[in-house]
PDB file of C-alpha atoms in Angstrom:
ATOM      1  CA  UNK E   1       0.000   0.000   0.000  1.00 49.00           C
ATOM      2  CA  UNK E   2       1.058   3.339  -0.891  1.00 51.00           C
ATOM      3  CA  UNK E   3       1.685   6.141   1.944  1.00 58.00           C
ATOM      4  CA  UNK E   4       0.466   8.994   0.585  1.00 58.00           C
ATOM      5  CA  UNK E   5       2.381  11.431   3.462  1.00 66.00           C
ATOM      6  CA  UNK E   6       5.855  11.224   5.407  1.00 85.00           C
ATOM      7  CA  UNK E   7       4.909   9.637   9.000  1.00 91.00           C
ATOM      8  CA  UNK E   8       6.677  11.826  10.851  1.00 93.00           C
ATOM      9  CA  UNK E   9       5.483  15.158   9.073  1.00 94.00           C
ATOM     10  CA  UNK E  10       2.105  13.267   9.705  1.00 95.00           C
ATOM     11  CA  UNK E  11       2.323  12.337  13.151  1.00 96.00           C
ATOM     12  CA  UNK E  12       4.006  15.925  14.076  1.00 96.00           C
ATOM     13  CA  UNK E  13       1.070  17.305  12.640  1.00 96.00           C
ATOM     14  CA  UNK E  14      -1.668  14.882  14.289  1.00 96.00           C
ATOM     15  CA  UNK E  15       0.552  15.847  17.294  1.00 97.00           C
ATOM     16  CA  UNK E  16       0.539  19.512  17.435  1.00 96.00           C
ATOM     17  CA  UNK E  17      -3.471  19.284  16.629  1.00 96.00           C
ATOM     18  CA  UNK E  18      -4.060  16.840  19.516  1.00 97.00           C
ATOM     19  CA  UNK E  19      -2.206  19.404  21.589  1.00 96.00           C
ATOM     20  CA  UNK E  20      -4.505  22.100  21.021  1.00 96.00           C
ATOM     21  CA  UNK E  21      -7.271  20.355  21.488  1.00 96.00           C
ATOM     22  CA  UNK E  22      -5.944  19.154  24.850  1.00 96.00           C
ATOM     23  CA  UNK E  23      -5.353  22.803  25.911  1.00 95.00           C
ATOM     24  CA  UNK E  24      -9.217  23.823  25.041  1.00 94.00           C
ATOM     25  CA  UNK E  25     -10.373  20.674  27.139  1.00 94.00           C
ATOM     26  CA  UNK E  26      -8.001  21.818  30.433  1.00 90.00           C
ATOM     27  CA  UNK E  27      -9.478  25.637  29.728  1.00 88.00           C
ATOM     28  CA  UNK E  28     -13.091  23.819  30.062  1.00 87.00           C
ATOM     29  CA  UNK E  29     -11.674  21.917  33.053  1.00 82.00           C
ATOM     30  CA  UNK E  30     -10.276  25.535  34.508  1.00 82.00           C
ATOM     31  CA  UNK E  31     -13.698  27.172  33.244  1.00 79.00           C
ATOM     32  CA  UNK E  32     -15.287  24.570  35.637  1.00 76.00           C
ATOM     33  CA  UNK E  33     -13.218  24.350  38.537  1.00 75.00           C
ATOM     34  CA  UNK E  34     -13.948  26.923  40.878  1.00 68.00           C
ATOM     35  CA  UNK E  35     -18.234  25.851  40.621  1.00 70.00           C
ATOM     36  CA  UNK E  36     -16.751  22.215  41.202  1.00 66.00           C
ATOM     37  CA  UNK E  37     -14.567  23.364  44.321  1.00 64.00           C
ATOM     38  CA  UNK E  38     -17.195  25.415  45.915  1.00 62.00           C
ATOM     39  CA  UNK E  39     -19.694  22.498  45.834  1.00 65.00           C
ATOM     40  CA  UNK E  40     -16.591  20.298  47.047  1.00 58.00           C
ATOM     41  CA  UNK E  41     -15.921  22.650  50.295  1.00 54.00           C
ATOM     42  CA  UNK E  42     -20.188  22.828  51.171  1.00 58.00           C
ATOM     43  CA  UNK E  43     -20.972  19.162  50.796  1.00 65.00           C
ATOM     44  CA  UNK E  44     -17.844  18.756  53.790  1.00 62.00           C
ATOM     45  CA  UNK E  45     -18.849  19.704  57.311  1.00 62.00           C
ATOM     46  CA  UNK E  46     -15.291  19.426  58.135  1.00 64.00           C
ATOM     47  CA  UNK E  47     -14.310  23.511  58.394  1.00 58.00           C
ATOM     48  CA  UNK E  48     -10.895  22.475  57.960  1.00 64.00           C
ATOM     49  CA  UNK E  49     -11.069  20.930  55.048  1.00 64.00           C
ATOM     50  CA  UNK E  50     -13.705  23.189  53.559  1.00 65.00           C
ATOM     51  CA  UNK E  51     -10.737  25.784  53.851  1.00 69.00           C
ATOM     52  CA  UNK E  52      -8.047  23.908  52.323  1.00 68.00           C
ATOM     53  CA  UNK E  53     -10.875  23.762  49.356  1.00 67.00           C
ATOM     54  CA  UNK E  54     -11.294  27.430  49.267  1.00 65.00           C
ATOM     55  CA  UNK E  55      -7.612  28.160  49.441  1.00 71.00           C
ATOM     56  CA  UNK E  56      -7.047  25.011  47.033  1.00 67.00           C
ATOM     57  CA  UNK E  57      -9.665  26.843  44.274  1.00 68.00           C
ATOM     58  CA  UNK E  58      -7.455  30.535  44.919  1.00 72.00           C
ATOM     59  CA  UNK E  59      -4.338  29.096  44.796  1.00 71.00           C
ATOM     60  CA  UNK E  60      -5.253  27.212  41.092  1.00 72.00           C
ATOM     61  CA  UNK E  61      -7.000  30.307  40.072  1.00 75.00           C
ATOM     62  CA  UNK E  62      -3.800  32.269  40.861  1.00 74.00           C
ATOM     63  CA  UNK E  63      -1.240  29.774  39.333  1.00 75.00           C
ATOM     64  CA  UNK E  64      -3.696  28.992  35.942  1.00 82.00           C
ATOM     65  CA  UNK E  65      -1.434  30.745  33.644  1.00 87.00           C
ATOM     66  CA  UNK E  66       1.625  28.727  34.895  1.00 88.00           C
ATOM     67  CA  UNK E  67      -0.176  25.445  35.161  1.00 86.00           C
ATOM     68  CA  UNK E  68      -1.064  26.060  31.612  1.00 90.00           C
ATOM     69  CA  UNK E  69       1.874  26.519  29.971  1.00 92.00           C
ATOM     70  CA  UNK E  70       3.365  23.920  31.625  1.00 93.00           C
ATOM     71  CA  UNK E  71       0.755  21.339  30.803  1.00 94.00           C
ATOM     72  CA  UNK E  72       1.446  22.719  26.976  1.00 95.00           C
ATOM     73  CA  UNK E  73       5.126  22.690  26.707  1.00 95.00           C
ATOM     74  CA  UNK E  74       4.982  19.094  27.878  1.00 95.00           C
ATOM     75  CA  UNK E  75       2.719  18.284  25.453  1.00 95.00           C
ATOM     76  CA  UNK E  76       5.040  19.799  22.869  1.00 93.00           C
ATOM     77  CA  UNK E  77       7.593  18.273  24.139  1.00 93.00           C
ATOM     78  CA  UNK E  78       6.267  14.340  24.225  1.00 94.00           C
ATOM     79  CA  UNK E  79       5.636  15.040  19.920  1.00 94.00           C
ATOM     80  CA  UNK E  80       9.245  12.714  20.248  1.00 92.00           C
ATOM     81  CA  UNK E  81       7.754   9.551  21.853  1.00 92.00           C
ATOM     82  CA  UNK E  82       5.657   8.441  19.129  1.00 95.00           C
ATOM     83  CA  UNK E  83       8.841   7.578  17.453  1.00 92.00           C
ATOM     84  CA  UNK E  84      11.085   7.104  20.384  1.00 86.00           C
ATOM     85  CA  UNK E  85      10.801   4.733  22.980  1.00 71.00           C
ATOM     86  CA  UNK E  86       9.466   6.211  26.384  1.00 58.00           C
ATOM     87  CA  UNK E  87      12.953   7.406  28.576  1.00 53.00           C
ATOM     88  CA  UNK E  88      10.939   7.769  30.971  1.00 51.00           C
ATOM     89  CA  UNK E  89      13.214   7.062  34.872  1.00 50.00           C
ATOM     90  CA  UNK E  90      11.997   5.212  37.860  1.00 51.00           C
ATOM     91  CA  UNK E  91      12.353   8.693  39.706  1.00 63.00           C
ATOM     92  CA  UNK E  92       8.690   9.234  38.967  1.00 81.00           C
ATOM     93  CA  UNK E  93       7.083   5.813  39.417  1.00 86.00           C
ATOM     94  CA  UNK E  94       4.671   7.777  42.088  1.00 88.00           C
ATOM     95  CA  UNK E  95       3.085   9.840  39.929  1.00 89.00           C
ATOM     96  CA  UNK E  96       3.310   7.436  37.059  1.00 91.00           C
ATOM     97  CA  UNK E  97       1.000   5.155  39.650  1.00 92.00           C
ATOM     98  CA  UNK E  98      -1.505   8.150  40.123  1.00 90.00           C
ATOM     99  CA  UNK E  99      -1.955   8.702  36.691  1.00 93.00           C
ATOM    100  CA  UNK E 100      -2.608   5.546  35.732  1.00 93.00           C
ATOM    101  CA  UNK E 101      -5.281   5.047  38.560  1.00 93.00           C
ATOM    102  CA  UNK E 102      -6.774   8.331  37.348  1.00 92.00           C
ATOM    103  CA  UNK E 103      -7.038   7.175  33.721  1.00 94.00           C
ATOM    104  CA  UNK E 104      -8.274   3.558  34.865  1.00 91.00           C
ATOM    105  CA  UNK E 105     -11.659   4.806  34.723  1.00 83.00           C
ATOM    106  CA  UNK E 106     -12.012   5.856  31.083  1.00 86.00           C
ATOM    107  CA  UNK E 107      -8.890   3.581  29.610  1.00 81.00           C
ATOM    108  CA  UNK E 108     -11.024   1.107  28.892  1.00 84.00           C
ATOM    109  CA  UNK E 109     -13.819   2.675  27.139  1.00 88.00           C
ATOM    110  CA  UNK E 110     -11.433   4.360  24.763  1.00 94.00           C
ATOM    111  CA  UNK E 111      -9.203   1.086  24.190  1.00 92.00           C
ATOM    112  CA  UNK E 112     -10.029  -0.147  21.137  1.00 94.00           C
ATOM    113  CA  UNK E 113      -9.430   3.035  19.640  1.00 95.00           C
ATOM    114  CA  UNK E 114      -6.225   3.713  21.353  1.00 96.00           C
ATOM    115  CA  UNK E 115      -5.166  -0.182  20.383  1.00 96.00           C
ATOM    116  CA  UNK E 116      -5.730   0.887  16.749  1.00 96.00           C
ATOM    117  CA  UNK E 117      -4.050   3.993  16.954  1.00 97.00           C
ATOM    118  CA  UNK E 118      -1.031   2.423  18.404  1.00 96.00           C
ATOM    119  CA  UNK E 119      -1.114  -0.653  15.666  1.00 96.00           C
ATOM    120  CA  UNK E 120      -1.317   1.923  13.142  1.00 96.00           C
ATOM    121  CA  UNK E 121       1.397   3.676  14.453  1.00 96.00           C
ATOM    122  CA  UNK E 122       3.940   1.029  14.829  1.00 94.00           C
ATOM    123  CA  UNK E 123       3.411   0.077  11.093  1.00 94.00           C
ATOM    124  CA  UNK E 124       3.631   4.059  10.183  1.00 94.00           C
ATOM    125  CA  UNK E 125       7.085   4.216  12.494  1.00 93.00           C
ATOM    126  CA  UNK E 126       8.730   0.656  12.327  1.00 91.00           C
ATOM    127  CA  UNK E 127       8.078   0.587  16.617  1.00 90.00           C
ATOM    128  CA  UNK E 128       6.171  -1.304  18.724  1.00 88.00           C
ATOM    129  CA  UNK E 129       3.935   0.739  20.675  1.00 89.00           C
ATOM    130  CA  UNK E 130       1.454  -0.259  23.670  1.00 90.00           C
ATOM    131  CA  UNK E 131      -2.051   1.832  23.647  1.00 93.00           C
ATOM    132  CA  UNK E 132      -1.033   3.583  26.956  1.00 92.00           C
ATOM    133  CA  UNK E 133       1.952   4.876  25.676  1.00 91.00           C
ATOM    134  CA  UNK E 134       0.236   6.786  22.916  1.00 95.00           C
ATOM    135  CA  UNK E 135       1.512  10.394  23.551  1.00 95.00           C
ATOM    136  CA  UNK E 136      -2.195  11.423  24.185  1.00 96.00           C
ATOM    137  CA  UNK E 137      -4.074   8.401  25.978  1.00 96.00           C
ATOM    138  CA  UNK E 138      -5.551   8.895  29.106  1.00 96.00           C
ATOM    139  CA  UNK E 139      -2.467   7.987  31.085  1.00 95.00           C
ATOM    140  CA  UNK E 140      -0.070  10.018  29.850  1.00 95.00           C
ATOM    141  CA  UNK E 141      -2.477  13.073  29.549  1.00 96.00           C
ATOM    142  CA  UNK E 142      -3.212  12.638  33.071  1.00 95.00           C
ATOM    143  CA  UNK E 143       0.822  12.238  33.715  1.00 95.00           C
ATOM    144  CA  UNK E 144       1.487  15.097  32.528  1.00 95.00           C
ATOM    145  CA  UNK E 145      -1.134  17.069  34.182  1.00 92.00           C
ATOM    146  CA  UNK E 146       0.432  15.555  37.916  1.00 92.00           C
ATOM    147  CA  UNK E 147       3.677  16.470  36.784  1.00 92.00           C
ATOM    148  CA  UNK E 148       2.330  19.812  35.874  1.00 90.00           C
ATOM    149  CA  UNK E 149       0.894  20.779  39.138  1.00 85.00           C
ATOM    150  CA  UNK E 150       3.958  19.026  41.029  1.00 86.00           C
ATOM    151  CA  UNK E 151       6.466  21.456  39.209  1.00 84.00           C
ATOM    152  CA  UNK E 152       4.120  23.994  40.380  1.00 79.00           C
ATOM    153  CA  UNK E 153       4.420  22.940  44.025  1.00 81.00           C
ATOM    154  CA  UNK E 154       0.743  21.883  44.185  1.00 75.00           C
ATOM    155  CA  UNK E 155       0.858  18.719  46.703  1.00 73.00           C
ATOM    156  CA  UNK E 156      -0.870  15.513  46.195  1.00 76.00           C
ATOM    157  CA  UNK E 157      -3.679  16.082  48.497  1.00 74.00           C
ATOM    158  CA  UNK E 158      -4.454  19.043  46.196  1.00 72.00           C
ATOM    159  CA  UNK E 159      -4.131  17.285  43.065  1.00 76.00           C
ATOM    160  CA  UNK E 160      -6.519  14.856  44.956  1.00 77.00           C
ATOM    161  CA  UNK E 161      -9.513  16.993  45.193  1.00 73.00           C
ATOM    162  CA  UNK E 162      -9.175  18.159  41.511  1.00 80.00           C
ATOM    163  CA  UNK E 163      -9.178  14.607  39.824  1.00 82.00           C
ATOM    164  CA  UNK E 164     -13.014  13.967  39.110  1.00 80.00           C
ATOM    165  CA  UNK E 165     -13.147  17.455  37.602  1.00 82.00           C
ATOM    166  CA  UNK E 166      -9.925  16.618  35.259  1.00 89.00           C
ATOM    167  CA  UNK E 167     -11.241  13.478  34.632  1.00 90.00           C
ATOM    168  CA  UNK E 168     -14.879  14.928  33.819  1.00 87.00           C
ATOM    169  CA  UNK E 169     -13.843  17.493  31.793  1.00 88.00           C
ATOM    170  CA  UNK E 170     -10.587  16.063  30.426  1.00 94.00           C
ATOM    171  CA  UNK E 171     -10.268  13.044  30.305  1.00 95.00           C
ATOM    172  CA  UNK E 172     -14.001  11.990  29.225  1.00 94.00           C
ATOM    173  CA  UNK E 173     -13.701  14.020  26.609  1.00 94.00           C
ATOM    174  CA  UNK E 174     -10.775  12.665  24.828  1.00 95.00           C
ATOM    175  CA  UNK E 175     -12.427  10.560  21.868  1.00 94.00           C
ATOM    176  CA  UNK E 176     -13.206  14.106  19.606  1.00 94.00           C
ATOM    177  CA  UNK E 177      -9.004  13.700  19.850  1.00 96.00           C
ATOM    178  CA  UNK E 178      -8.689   9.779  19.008  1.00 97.00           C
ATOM    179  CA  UNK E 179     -11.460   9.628  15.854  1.00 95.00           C
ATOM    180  CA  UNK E 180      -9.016  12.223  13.838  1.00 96.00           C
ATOM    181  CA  UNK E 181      -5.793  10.950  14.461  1.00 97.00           C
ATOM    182  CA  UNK E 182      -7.186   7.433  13.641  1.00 96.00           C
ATOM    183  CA  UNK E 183      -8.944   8.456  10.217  1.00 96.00           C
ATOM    184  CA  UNK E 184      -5.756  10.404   9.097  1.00 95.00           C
ATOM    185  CA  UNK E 185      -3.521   7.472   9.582  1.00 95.00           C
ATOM    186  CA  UNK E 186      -5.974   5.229   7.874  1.00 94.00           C
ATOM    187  CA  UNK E 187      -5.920   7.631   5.218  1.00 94.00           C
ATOM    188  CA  UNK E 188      -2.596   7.575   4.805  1.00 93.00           C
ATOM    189  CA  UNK E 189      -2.343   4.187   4.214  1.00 92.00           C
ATOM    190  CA  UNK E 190      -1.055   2.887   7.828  1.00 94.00           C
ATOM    191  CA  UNK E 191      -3.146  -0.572   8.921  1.00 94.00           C
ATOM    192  CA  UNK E 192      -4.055  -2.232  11.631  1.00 92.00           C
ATOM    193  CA  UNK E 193      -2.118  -5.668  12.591  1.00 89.00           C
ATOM    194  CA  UNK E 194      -5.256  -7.349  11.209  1.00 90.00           C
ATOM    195  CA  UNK E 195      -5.139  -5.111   8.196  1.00 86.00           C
ATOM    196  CA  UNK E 196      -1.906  -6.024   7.716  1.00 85.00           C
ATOM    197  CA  UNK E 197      -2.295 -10.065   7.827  1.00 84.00           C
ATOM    198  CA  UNK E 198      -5.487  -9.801   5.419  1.00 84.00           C
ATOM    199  CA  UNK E 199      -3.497  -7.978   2.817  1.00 79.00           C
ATOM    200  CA  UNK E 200      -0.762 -10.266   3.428  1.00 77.00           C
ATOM    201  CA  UNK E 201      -3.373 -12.934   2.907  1.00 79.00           C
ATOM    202  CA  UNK E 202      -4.924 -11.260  -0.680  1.00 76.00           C
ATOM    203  CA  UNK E 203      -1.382 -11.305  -2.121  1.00 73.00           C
ATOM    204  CA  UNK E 204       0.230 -14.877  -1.005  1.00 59.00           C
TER     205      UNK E 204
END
């Protein structure tokens, strides 16, 4: 089969796209917050926890600016590790851990998508690639929220009470991202693993 487009021009593109669309879904999440936090703090009788909310929702109001540009430039920055392998150190298995117990909830629904993305991928790029390790599934968008607000000096409990709104407005929201980068590379010609065996199949 013909490729029609140079994978990594392709995948740069799909990339930078994704991206954007990933910073309009954590403005909705931002949009959102402070209604979420208030009805956080007055569903907890607990005073002092209803003020680390309230001081939680100023602080991320405050910091929003920050927190998104440095959810972006990590985005930009992870365009390499759809043709890379992931470098990624033990010195962050912690947050690695949270992230993937964040995305458990909606890793599932999305992974058939995300399997064909990444089969489609590893033909397109000569790699093997796992569906979690996509650049923009679940896990590694929620990664690099958590290592967003930890560079930011926002501490777990904090990141805690935040999660259900990320994953409402974030993370639920992901397959408008997945259904584009999947139709492009099937337009361009890269298959599936099954795609692959049946045309292997039509030409023995």
């Amino acid at each position: 089969m013909q490729h029609s487009v140079d994978p990594r021009n392709l995948i740069s593109a799909m990339h930078f796209q994704a991206s954007g669309e990933l910073m309009r879904l954590l403005d909705g999440f931002y949009s959102n917050i402070e209604d979420g936090l208030f009805e956080l703090a007055y569903c907890n009788e607990d005073y002092g926890q209803q003020r680390k909310t309230i001081e939680l929702m100023r602080e991320l109001r405050f910091r929003r600016d920050h927190l998104l540009k440095t959810f972006g430039k990590r985005m930009q920055r992870s365009v390499q590790s759809w043709f890379d392998e992931d470098l990624t150190t033990t010195e962050y298995l912690e947050e690695r851990a949270q992230a993937d117990a964040l995305a458990a909830r909606c890793s599932g629904h999305f992974g058939f998508l995300l399997q064909t993305i990444a089969e489609r991928v590893a033909h397109a790029t000569d790699r093997d690639m796992d569906r979690k390790s996509v650049p923009v599934s679940p896990e590694e968008v929620s990664y690099h929220f958590i290592m967003s607000c930890r560079s930011l000096k926002i501490n777990q409990e904090s990141i805690g009470m935040v999660q259900d709104l990320f994953h409402r407005f974030v993370l639920d929201r992901l397959g408008g991202i997945y259904g584009p980068i999947n139709q492009q590379l099937q337009d361009a010609g890269y298959c599936t693993v099954g795609e692959l065996q049946k045309l292997s199949a039509s030409t023995a």
